[in-house]
GROMACS .gro file of C-alpha atoms in nm:
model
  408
    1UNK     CA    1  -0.093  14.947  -5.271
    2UNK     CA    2   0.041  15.088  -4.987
    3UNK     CA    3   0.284  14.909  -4.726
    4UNK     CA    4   0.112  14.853  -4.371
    5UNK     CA    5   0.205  15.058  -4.111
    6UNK     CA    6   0.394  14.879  -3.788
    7UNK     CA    7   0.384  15.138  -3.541
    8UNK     CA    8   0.029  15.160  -3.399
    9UNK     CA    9   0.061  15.586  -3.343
   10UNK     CA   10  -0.191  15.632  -3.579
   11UNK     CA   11  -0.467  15.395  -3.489
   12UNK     CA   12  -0.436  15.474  -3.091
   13UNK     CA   13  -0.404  15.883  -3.070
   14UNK     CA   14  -0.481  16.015  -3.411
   15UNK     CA   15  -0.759  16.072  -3.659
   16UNK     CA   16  -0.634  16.107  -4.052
   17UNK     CA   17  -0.852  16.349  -4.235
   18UNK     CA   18  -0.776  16.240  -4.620
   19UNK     CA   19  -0.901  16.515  -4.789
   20UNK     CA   20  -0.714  16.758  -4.582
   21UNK     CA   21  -0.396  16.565  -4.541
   22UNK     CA   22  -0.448  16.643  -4.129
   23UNK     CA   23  -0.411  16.383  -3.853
   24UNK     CA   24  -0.632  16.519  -3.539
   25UNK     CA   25  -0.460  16.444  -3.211
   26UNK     CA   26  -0.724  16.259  -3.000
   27UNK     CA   27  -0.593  16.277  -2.658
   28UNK     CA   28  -0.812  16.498  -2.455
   29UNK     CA   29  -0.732  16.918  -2.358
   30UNK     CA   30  -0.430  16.845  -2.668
   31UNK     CA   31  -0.312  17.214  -2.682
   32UNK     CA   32  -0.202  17.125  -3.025
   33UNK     CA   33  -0.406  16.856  -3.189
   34UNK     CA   34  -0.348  16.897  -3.565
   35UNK     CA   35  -0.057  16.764  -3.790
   36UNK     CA   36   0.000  16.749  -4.143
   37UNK     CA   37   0.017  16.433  -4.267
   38UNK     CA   38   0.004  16.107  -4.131
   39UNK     CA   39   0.384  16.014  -4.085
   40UNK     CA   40   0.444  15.795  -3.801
   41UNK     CA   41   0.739  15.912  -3.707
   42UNK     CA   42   0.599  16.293  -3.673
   43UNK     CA   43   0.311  16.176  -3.467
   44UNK     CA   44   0.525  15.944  -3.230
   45UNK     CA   45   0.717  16.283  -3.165
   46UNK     CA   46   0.394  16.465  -3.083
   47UNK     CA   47   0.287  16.186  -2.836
   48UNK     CA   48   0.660  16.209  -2.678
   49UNK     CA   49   0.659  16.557  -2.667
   50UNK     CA   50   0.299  16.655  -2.542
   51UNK     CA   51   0.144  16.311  -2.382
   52UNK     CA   52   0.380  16.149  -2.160
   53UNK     CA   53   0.131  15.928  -2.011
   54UNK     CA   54   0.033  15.829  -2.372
   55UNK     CA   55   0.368  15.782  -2.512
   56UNK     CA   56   0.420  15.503  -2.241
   57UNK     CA   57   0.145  15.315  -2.372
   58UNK     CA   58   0.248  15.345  -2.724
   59UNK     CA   59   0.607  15.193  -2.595
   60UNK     CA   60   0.446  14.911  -2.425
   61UNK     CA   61   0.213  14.861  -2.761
   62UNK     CA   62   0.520  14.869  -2.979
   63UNK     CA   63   0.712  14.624  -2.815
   64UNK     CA   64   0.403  14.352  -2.768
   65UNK     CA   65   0.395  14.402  -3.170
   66UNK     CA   66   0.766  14.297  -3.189
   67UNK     CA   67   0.731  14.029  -2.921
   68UNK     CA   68   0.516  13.860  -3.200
   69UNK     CA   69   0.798  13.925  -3.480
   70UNK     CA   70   0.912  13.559  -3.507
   71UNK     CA   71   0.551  13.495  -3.627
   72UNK     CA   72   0.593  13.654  -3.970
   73UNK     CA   73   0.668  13.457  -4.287
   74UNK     CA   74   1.012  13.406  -4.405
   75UNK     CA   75   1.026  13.668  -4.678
   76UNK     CA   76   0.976  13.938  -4.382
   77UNK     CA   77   1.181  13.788  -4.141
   78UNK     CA   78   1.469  13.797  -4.430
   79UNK     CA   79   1.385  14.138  -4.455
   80UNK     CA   80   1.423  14.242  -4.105
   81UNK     CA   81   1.743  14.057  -4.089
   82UNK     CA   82   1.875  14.242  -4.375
   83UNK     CA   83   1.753  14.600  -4.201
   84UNK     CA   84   1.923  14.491  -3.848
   85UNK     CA   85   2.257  14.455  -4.110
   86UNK     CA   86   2.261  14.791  -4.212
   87UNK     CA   87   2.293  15.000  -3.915
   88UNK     CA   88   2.479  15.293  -3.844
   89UNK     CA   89   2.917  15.333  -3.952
   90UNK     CA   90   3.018  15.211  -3.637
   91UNK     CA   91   2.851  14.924  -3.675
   92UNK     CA   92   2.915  14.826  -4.030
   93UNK     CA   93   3.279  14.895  -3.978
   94UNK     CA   94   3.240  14.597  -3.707
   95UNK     CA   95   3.106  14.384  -3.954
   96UNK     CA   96   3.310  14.427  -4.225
   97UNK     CA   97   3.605  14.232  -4.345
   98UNK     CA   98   3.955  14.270  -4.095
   99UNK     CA   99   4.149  14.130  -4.370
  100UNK     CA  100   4.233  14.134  -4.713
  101UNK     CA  101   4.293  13.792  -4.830
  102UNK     CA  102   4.237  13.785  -5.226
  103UNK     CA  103   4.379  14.068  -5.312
  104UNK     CA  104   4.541  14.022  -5.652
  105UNK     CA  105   4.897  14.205  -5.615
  106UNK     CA  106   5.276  14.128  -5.741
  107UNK     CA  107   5.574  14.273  -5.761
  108UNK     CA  108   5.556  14.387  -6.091
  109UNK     CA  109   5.168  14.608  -6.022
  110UNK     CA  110   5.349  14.760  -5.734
  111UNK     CA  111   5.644  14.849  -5.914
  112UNK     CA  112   5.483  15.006  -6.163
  113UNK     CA  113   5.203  15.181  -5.945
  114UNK     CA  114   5.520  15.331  -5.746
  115UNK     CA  115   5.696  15.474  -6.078
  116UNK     CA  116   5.312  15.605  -6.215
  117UNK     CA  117   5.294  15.817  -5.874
  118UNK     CA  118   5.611  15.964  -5.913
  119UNK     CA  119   5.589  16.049  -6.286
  120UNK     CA  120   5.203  16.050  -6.455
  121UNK     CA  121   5.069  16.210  -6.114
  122UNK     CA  122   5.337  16.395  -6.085
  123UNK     CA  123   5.379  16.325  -5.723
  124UNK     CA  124   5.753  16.393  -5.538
  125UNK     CA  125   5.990  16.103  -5.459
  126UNK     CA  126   5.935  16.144  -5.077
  127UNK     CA  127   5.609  16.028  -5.042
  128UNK     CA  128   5.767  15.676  -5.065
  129UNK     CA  129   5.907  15.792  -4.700
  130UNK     CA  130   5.602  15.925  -4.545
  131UNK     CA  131   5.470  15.726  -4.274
  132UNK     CA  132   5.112  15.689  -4.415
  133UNK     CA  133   5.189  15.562  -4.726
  134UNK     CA  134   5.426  15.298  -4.524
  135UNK     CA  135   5.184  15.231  -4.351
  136UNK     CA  136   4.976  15.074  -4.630
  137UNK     CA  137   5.248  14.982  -4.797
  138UNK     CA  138   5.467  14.779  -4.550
  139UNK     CA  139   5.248  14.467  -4.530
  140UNK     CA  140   5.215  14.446  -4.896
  141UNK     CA  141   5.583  14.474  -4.922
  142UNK     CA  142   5.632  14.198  -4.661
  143UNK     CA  143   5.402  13.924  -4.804
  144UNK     CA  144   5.576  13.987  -5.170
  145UNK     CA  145   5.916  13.885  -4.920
  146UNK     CA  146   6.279  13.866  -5.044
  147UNK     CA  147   6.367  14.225  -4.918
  148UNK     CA  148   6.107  14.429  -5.143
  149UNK     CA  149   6.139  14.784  -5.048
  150UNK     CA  150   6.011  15.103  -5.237
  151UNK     CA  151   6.164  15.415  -5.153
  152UNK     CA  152   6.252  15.787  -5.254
  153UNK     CA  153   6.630  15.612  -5.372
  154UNK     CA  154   6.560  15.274  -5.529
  155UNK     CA  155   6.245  15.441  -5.722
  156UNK     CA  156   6.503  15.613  -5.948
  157UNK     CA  157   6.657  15.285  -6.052
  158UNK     CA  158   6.303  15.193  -6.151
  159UNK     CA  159   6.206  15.475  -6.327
  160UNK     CA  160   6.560  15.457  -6.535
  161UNK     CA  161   6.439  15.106  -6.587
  162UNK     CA  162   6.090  15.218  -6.730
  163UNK     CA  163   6.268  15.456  -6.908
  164UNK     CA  164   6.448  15.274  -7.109
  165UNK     CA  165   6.185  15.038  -7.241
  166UNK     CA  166   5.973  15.332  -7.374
  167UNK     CA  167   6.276  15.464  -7.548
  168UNK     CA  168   6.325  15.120  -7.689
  169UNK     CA  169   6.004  15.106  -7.809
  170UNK     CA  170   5.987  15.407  -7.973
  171UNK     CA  171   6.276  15.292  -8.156
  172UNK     CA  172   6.144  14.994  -8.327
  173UNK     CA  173   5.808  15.210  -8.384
  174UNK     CA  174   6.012  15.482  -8.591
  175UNK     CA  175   6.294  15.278  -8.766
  176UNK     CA  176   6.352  15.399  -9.140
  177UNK     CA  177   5.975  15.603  -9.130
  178UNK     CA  178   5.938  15.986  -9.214
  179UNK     CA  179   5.817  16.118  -8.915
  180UNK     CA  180   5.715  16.504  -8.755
  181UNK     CA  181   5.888  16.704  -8.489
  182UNK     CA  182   5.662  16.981  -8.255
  183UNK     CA  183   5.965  17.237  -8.125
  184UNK     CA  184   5.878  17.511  -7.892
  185UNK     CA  185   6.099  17.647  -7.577
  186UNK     CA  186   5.971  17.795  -7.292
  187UNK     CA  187   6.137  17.969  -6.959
  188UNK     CA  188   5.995  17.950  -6.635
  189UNK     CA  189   6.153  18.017  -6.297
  190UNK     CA  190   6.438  18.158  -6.475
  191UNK     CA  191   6.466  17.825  -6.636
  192UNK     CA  192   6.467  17.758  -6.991
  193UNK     CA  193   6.338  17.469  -7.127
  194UNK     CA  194   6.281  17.274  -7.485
  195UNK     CA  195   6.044  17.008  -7.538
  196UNK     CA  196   6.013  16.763  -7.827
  197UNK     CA  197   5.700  16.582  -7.949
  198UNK     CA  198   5.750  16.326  -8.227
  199UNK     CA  199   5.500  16.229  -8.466
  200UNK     CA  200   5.427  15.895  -8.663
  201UNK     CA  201   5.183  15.653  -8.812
  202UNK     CA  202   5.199  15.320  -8.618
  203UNK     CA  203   4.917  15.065  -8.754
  204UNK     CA  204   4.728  15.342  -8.915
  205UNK     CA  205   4.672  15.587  -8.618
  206UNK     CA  206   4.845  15.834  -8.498
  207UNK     CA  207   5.142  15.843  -8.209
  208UNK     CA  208   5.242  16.177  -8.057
  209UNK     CA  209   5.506  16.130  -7.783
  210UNK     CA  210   5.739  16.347  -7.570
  211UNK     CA  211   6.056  16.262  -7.639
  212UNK     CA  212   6.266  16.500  -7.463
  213UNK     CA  213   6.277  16.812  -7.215
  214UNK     CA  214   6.626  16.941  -7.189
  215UNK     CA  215   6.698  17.235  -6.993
  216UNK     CA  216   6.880  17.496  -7.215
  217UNK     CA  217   7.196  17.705  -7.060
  218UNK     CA  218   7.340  17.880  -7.373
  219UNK     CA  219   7.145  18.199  -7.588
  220UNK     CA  220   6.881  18.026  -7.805
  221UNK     CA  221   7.077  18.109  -8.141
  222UNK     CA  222   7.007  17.880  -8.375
  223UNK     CA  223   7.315  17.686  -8.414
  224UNK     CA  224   7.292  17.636  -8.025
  225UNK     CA  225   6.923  17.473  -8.075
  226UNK     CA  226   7.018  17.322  -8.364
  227UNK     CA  227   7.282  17.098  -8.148
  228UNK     CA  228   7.043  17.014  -7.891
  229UNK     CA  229   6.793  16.894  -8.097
  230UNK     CA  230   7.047  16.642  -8.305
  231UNK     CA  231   7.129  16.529  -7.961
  232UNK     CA  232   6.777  16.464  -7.867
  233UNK     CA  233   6.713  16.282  -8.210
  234UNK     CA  234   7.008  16.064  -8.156
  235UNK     CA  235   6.913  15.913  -7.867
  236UNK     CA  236   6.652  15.762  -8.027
  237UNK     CA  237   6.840  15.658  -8.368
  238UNK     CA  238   6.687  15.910  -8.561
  239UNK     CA  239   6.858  16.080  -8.905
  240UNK     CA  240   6.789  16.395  -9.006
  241UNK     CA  241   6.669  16.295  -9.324
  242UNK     CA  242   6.351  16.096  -9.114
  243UNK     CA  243   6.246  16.429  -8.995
  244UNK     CA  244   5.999  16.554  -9.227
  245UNK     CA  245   5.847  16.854  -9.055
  246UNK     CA  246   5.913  17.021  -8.791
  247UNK     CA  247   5.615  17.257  -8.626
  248UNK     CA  248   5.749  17.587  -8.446
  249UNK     CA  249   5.593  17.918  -8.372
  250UNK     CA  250   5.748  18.200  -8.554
  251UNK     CA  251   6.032  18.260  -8.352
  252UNK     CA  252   6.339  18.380  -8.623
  253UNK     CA  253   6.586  18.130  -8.413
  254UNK     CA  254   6.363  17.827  -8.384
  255UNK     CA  255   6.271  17.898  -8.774
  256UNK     CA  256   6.628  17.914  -8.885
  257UNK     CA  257   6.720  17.641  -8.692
  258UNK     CA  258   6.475  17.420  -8.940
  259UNK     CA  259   6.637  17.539  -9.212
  260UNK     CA  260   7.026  17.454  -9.115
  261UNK     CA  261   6.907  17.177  -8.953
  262UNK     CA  262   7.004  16.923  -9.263
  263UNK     CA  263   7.356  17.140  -9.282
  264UNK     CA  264   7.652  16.962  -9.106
  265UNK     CA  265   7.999  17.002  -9.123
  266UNK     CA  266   8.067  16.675  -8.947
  267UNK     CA  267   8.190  16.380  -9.142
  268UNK     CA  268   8.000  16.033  -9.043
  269UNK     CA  269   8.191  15.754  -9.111
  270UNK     CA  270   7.884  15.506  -9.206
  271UNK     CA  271   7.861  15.729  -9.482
  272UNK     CA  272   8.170  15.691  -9.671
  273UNK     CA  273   8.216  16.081  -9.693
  274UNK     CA  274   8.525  16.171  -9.833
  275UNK     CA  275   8.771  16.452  -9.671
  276UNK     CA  276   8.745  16.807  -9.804
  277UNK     CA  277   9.093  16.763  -9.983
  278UNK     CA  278   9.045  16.488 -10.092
  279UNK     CA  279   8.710  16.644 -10.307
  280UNK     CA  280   8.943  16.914 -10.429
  281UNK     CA  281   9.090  16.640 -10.610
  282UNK     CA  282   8.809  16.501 -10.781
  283UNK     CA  283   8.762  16.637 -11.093
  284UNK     CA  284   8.410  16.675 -11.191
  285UNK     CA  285   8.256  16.558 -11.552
  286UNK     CA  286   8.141  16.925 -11.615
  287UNK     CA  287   8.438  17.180 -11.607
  288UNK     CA  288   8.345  17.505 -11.525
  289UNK     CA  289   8.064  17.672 -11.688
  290UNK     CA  290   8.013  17.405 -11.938
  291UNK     CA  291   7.674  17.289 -12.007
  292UNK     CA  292   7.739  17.001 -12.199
  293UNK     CA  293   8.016  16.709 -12.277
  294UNK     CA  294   8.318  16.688 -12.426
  295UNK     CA  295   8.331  16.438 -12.696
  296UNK     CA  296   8.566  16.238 -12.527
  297UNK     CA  297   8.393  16.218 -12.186
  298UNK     CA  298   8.059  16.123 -12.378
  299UNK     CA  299   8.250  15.808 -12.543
  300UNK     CA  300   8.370  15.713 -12.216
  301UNK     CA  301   8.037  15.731 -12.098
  302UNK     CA  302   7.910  15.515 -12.378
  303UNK     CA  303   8.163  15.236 -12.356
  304UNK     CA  304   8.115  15.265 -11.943
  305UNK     CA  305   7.706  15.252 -11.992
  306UNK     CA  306   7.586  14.974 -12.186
  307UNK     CA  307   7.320  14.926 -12.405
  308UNK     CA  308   7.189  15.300 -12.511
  309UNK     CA  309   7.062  15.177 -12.876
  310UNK     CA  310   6.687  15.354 -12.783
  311UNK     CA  311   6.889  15.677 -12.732
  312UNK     CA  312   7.063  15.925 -12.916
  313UNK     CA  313   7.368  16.109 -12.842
  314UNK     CA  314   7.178  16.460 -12.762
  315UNK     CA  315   6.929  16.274 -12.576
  316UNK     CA  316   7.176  16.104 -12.353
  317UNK     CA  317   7.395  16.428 -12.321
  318UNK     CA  318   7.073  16.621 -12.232
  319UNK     CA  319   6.996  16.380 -11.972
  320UNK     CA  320   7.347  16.336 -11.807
  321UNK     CA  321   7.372  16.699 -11.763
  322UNK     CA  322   7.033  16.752 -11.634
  323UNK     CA  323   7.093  16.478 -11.391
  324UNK     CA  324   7.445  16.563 -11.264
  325UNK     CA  325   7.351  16.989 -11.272
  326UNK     CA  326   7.059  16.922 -11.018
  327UNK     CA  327   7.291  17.084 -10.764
  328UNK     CA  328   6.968  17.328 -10.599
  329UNK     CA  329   6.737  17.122 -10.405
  330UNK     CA  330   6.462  17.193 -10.194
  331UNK     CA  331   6.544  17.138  -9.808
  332UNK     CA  332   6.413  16.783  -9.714
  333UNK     CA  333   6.277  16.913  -9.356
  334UNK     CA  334   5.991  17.170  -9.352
  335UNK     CA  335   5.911  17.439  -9.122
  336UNK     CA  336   5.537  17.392  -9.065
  337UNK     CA  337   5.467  17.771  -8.876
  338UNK     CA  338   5.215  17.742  -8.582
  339UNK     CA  339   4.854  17.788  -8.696
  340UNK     CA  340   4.776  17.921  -8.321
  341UNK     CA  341   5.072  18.153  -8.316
  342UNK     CA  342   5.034  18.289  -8.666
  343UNK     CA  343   4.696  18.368  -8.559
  344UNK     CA  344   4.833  18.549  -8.264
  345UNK     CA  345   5.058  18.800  -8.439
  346UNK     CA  346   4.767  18.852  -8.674
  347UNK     CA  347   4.534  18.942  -8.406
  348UNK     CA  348   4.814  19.160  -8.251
  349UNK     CA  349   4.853  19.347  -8.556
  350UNK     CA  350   4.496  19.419  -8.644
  351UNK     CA  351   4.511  19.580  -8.274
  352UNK     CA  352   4.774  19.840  -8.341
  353UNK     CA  353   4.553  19.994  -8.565
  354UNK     CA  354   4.566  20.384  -8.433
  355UNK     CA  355   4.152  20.348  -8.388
  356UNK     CA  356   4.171  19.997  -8.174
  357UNK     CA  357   4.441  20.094  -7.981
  358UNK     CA  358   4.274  20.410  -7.873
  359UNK     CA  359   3.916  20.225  -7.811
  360UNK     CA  360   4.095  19.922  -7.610
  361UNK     CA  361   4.312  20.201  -7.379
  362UNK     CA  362   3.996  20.340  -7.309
  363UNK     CA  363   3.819  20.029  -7.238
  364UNK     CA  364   4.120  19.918  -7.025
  365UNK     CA  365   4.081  20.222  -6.810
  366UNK     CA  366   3.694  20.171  -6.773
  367UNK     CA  367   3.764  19.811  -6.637
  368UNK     CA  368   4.029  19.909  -6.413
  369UNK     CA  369   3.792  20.160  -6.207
  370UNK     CA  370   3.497  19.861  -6.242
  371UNK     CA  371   3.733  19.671  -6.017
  372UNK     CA  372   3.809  19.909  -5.734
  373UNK     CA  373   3.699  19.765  -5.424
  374UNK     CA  374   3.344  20.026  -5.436
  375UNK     CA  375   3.253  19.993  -5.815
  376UNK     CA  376   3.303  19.583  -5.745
  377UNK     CA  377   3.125  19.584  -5.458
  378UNK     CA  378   2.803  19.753  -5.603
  379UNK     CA  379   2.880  19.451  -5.923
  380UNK     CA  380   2.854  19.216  -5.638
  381UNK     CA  381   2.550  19.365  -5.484
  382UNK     CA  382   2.331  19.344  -5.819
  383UNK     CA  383   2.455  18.965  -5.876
  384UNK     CA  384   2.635  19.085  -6.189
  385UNK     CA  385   3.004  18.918  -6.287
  386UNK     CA  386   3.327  19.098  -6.200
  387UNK     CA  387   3.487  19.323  -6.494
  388UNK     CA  388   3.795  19.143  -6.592
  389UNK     CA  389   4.169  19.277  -6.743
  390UNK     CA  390   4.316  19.144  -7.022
  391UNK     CA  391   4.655  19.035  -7.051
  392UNK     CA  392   4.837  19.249  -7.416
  393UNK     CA  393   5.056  18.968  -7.482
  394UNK     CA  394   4.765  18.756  -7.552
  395UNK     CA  395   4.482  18.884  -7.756
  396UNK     CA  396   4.174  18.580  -7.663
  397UNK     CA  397   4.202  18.810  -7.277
  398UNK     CA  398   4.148  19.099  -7.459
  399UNK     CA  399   3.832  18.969  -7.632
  400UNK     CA  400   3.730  18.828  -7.314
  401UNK     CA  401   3.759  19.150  -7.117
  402UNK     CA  402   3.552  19.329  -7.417
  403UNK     CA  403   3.244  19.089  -7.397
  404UNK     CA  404   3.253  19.085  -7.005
  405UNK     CA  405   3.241  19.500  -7.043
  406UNK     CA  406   2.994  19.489  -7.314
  407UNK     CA  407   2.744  19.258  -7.092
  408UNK     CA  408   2.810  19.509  -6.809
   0.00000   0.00000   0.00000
């Protein structure tokens, strides 16, 4: 059921023709008497615009209808009240609230809101000193009281602060657990950087943090990465025995530098290694190229061993020797090679093929005059896309460019 209409256009000046959707201006010598529709608001502009006389009447009929407003039931004079609310911006800015009383704020939420700008959003330290955000900021820092600033110097103290605790609790998360290192380096800006992703199990789900970014200043050999990645790992406590993988692209340095990674010529004392003189003078139980013991180093082993009644004296030779001649063992860190990289130099080769390389020149060439200024403009014209170049050093462009030249 329809609503009923307040304004009294209709009824006074118009007739509504239903079947043709046409209201029929009534007002004598109307020069333009039909309207589509019956919307109030279009015939109240007709009336203004074309009946001046007439629209005076309508003003004077509109307001006796409100003059009899306070008449209405409750339910529409709640309504009304509700529509006088809700006006234009101005006005519901006037209304609104001046201040912010139960706002739910501490120290602590601000702190760390501060240190999340300046580090997840990646924002710089000196928009703690720009004037808008002190102006937000100020009279939240003066109801917290005692002093509380936040600025581009103390925000580094924090961020130390924060930094610390993370570290900390990586720590406990990775103490005594095998875990996996992601290794890749990367220059930008003439600036050469290596990142560090760590890997573990932590209540059956998977962690994956960053756990360093250290600028590089030496030639990436692999002794040089080597050292900066102990460093990193010690930092957080880690040995390199915990490190059971370690993914890398295919680089030769970053690959060698997994495999001398567990090779150290430093002596840790916790270990109770002995000096390399002092292993000169350690005789071993197997001279030379002897394969199995004397008869006088097996007795000693006997009387040493105690009870060996369920073996016999080959059997316990065999197994001495095979225990103490298990000097080859397979490196304890693996060098897990990039899927997405080894996929890369496959691609790359597959497109030195003699035939490709010819067909791709040729294509290259063909896109390169598509994107002159007259050959795009005519693309442009016909609402077709823009030919694209690839980039060589990366072979999903150069599949991209082919499809966008094949839908040409």
């Amino acid at each position: 059921m329809p609503r009923t209409k307040s304004n009294p256009v209709g009824r006074m000046f118009f007739h509504y023709n239903l079947n043709t959707n046409e209201s029929t201006c009534q007002v004598p010598n109307c020069k333009n008497p039909v309207r589509t529709g019956n919307h109030s608001g279009n015939l109240e502009n007709h009336i203004k615009q074309f009946h001046k006389e007439q629209y005076g009447t309508l003003l004077r009929e509109k307001e006796k209808n409100n003059s009899t407003y306070p008449t209405e039931n409750c339910s529409t004079t709640n309504k009304r009240q509700k529509i006088e609310k809700t006006g234009p911006l101005d006005k519901m800015i006037i209304i609104s609230k001046k201040t912010l009383t139960n706002v739910k704020l501490d120290k602590k939420t601000v702190v760390d809101a501060c240190v999340q700008l300046v580090t997840t959003n990646g924002r710089p330290f000196q928009l703690l000193d720009d004037s808008g955000f002190r102006m937000i900021m100020n009279p939240i820092f003066n109801a917290i009281g005692d002093g509380f600033r936040m600025n581009s110097n103390n925000i580094k103290k924090h961020i130390n602060e924060h930094a610390e605790s993370i570290i900390k609790s990586i720590k406990a998360d990775i103490d005594k657990k095998l875990i996996s290192l992601k290794v890749d380096c990367v220059t930008r800006l003439n600036r050469s950087i290596i990142g560090v992703n760590i890997q573990y199990f932590k209540d059956e789900k998977l962690n994956i943090k960053t756990i360093g970014m250290t600028e590089l200043f030496n030639r990436h050999t692999s002794e040089y990465l080597k050292q900066v990645l102990i460093n990193i790992l010690r930092k957080y406590n880690i040995d390199n025995r915990q490190v059971f993988s370690i993914t890398c692209d295919n680089g030769a340095n970053i690959v060698k530098m997994v495999r001398i990674l567990n090779d150290t010529d430093e002596v840790h004392e916790d270990d109770g290694a002995s000096s390399e003189s002092d292993l000169d003078e350690i005789e071993s139980p197997i001279s030379g190229d002897t394969d199995y013991l004397t008869e006088s180093q097996l007795n000693t082993v006997l009387l040493e061993g105690g009870d060996f009644s369920d073996f016999s004296a080959d059997d316990l030779q065999n197994e001495i020797v095979a225990t103490m001649s298990c000097n080859e063992q397979d490196p304890l860190t693996q060098c897990v090679r990039c899927s997405a990289h080894t996929l890369q130099l496959c691609i790359d080769n597959g497109l030195k093929v003699e035939v490709i390389k010819k067909l791709l020149t040729k294509a290259r060439k063909v896109v390169k005059v598509l994107r002159t200024q007259s050959y795009a403009a005519l693309l442009k014209k016909d609402c077709l896309k823009q030919a694209v170049l690839d980039n060589s050093t990366r072979w999903d462009t150069t599949y991209l460019m082919l499809i966008r030249l094949y839908e040409l």
